[in-house]
Amino acid sequence: MIFFLIGLFSTIIGSIVGIGGGLIIRPALAGMGAAKSLASFTSSIVVLSMSSVTLITYIRKKVHIKIKKILILAAGSIIGGFLGGTLLKFVSESFIDRTYIFMLILVLLSVVYRNKIPKMNIKNPFPQFFIGIITGGLSGFFGIGGGPFQVSTLIIFFGLDIKEASVDSIFITFLTTISSLTKYTLNGYTDFSLAVYMIPAAILGGYIGSHLNRKINEKKIALIFIISVLLILTVQTYIVITRYLAFIK
């Protein structure tokens, strides 16, 4: 039951604000004792289930989605994810933790002050692809879903409001998650022991979240996003402090 509830809560939030849900699922499962590989695989399959339902709902509601731009960003994100992952062995865990906190603060500020930040609307595919590499690289480097980075990028560099950005972010997450699951499958890792409890929750969460996204206004979506990032930031800060205290002992 606890796995179902974790999946439901994380995917409702993820579907509403476009952060996927993996940011909540993966650390929650790891905190409950799941192996890193199991937590990562389960998170990916749950996020794929959620994003699939969310996109089907958006398509049925005829929500406008700029497919070409999303495909370019997703292609860059997939390559960036691989590059970011390869950097992990060259840096310390403490450096990753501190950098992650710094990036989350930037994400938070980009949404809080989104109306004061000069907006761009990049249409050239080459910069779009490069931006995808950067956001994917951050995702791979930190070992988490790139939802928050994608939303901020779509707001700042593509002139979207957070409601529009959340829709595009879910589409990008859908494509990049397929890539992640393909790697797991090719490596022979397909453990559904936890996913069987969480996939039904993800389907329900994606349905509920996508409907809520269309019903609530931009300010409320921004507030949910800010609260979500603050919670993640608080947890990450606690982890860093705990590790530091354990180190000095």
XYZ file of C-alpha atoms in Angstrom:
249
model
C 0.000 0.000 0.000
C 2.830 2.400 0.833
C 4.370 1.922 -2.633
C 1.016 2.692 -4.258
C 0.642 5.885 -2.215
C 4.184 7.043 -3.020
C 3.535 6.446 -6.707
C 0.169 8.202 -6.620
C 1.377 11.307 -4.768
C 4.557 11.730 -6.809
C 2.877 11.259 -10.201
C -0.009 13.612 -9.446
C 2.481 16.343 -8.517
C 4.784 15.427 -11.388
C 1.986 15.510 -13.935
C 0.659 18.863 -12.732
C 3.947 20.767 -12.795
C 5.957 18.765 -15.334
C 8.717 17.427 -13.077
C 7.959 13.780 -13.862
C 7.773 12.296 -10.371
C 11.135 10.547 -10.312
C 12.546 13.258 -8.067
C 10.261 11.974 -5.324
C 10.067 8.268 -6.143
C 13.761 7.459 -6.389
C 14.898 8.942 -3.044
C 11.750 7.614 -1.338
C 12.467 4.056 -2.460
C 16.161 4.384 -1.632
C 15.217 5.638 1.819
C 13.078 2.524 2.301
C 16.057 0.301 1.587
C 15.660 -0.417 -2.135
C 18.884 -0.930 -4.062
C 19.925 1.999 -6.257
C 19.385 0.045 -9.484
C 15.937 -1.144 -8.369
C 14.913 2.358 -7.269
C 16.102 3.850 -10.565
C 14.406 1.233 -12.757
C 11.154 1.444 -10.791
C 11.213 5.237 -10.942
C 11.715 5.152 -14.723
C 8.902 2.692 -15.442
C 6.526 4.589 -13.140
C 7.364 7.942 -14.751
C 6.894 6.428 -18.220
C 3.451 5.151 -17.207
C 2.483 8.531 -15.782
C 3.774 10.545 -18.729
C 2.048 8.223 -21.229
C -1.344 8.730 -19.585
C -0.730 12.465 -19.214
C 0.145 12.879 -22.893
C -2.845 10.824 -24.043
C -5.060 13.085 -21.937
C -3.496 16.229 -23.404
C -3.834 14.915 -26.952
C -7.491 14.029 -26.391
C -8.069 17.536 -25.029
C -6.300 18.912 -28.131
C -3.626 20.718 -26.125
C -1.183 22.356 -28.534
C 2.256 20.728 -28.417
C 5.174 21.864 -30.587
C 6.457 18.443 -31.595
C 9.529 19.563 -33.571
C 10.970 21.653 -30.736
C 10.306 18.904 -28.200
C 11.968 16.242 -30.346
C 15.080 18.426 -30.724
C 15.246 19.123 -26.979
C 14.653 15.459 -26.158
C 17.386 14.323 -28.568
C 19.812 16.718 -26.915
C 18.687 15.601 -23.455
C 19.309 11.938 -24.258
C 22.864 12.679 -25.417
C 23.404 15.053 -22.489
C 22.180 12.422 -20.043
C 24.825 10.013 -21.277
C 27.571 12.653 -21.097
C 26.501 13.795 -17.646
C 26.478 10.232 -16.373
C 30.060 9.673 -17.531
C 31.239 12.648 -15.445
C 30.128 11.027 -12.186
C 33.309 8.991 -11.801
C 35.460 12.136 -11.986
C 33.870 14.082 -9.117
C 33.145 13.413 -5.454
C 29.705 12.702 -4.063
C 29.915 15.764 -1.816
C 30.575 17.989 -4.836
C 27.516 16.558 -6.599
C 25.347 17.112 -3.527
C 26.422 20.742 -3.106
C 26.092 21.508 -6.803
C 22.643 19.955 -6.856
C 21.515 22.280 -4.055
C 22.904 25.265 -5.953
C 21.079 24.264 -9.157
C 17.808 23.709 -7.319
C 18.098 27.212 -5.876
C 18.553 28.593 -9.406
C 15.514 26.626 -10.580
C 13.506 27.972 -7.661
C 14.526 31.570 -8.355
C 13.754 31.212 -12.064
C 10.137 30.378 -11.237
C 9.685 32.783 -8.323
C 10.973 35.693 -10.448
C 9.761 34.361 -13.803
C 7.834 37.545 -14.589
C 10.907 39.723 -14.009
C 13.388 37.659 -16.012
C 13.793 38.763 -19.662
C 12.253 36.053 -21.843
C 13.725 34.655 -25.046
C 12.084 32.603 -27.751
C 14.797 30.533 -29.362
C 13.656 29.034 -32.652
C 16.955 27.952 -34.177
C 17.269 24.133 -33.860
C 21.003 24.201 -33.098
C 20.728 26.237 -29.875
C 17.649 24.167 -28.989
C 19.673 20.975 -29.352
C 22.527 22.445 -27.275
C 20.098 23.499 -24.524
C 18.744 19.947 -24.532
C 22.274 18.631 -24.017
C 22.753 20.954 -21.033
C 19.499 19.990 -19.306
C 20.071 16.314 -20.059
C 23.639 16.623 -18.819
C 22.428 18.030 -15.510
C 19.935 15.202 -15.215
C 22.576 12.555 -15.909
C 25.157 14.219 -13.682
C 22.864 14.373 -10.670
C 21.258 11.006 -11.421
C 17.722 12.404 -11.297
C 14.945 13.311 -13.677
C 15.496 16.586 -15.468
C 11.960 17.921 -14.997
C 12.798 21.013 -12.908
C 15.639 21.983 -15.258
C 13.410 21.466 -18.296
C 10.625 23.626 -16.887
C 13.048 26.472 -16.052
C 14.665 26.215 -19.472
C 11.333 26.330 -21.279
C 10.316 29.408 -19.283
C 13.562 31.358 -19.755
C 14.726 30.349 -23.237
C 11.423 29.659 -24.982
C 9.163 32.288 -23.433
C 6.571 29.851 -22.087
C 4.502 30.334 -18.972
C 4.825 27.592 -16.384
C 1.584 25.923 -17.439
C 2.780 25.559 -21.036
C 6.255 24.542 -19.853
C 4.825 21.760 -17.684
C 3.110 20.206 -20.723
C 6.227 20.321 -22.903
C 8.369 19.024 -20.031
C 6.179 15.943 -19.640
C 6.556 15.182 -23.351
C 10.364 15.501 -23.122
C 10.356 13.330 -19.992
C 8.349 10.676 -21.857
C 10.965 10.453 -24.619
C 14.021 10.549 -22.349
C 12.524 7.913 -20.044
C 12.082 5.556 -22.989
C 15.812 5.976 -23.603
C 16.617 5.193 -19.966
C 14.443 2.077 -19.937
C 16.014 0.901 -23.193
C 19.442 1.029 -21.510
C 18.129 -0.959 -18.539
C 16.645 -3.577 -20.858
C 19.819 -3.914 -22.932
C 21.762 -4.377 -19.689
C 19.375 -7.158 -18.718
C 17.829 -5.331 -15.754
C 14.027 -5.574 -15.626
C 12.952 -5.984 -12.011
C 9.218 -5.278 -11.703
C 8.944 -6.343 -8.062
C 8.045 -2.807 -6.925
C 6.720 -1.474 -10.212
C 3.701 -3.809 -10.150
C 2.416 -1.888 -7.124
C 3.270 1.547 -8.468
C 2.282 1.409 -12.148
C -1.486 1.449 -11.360
C -0.847 4.456 -9.110
C 1.117 6.156 -11.902
C -1.723 5.641 -14.378
C -4.206 7.112 -11.920
C -1.789 9.891 -10.929
C -1.163 10.862 -14.556
C -4.901 11.031 -15.224
C -5.641 13.117 -12.126
C -2.615 15.397 -12.542
C -3.240 16.153 -16.208
C -6.868 17.090 -15.489
C -5.825 19.311 -12.586
C -3.203 20.993 -14.774
C -5.889 22.096 -17.229
C -8.293 23.254 -14.514
C -6.064 25.314 -12.215
C -4.452 28.588 -13.212
C -0.808 29.431 -13.871
C -0.240 30.968 -10.448
C -1.388 27.840 -8.624
C 0.778 25.605 -10.812
C 3.733 27.862 -10.051
C 2.971 27.603 -6.333
C 2.844 23.787 -6.481
C 6.123 23.779 -8.401
C 7.789 26.084 -5.855
C 6.590 23.982 -2.902
C 7.767 20.786 -4.609
C 11.248 22.176 -5.290
C 11.460 23.549 -1.747
C 10.675 20.099 -0.343
C 13.294 18.484 -2.571
C 15.787 21.196 -1.607
C 15.082 20.644 2.092
C 15.590 16.892 1.804
C 18.797 17.338 -0.185
C 20.145 19.845 2.337
C 19.361 17.421 5.166
C 21.232 14.652 3.327
C 24.286 16.881 2.846
C 24.320 17.970 6.500
C 23.893 14.379 7.704
C 26.765 13.159 5.535
C 28.976 16.020 6.697
C 28.286 15.319 10.366
C 28.995 11.631 9.842
C 32.260 12.534 8.104
C 33.589 14.817 10.883
C 32.852 12.160 13.497
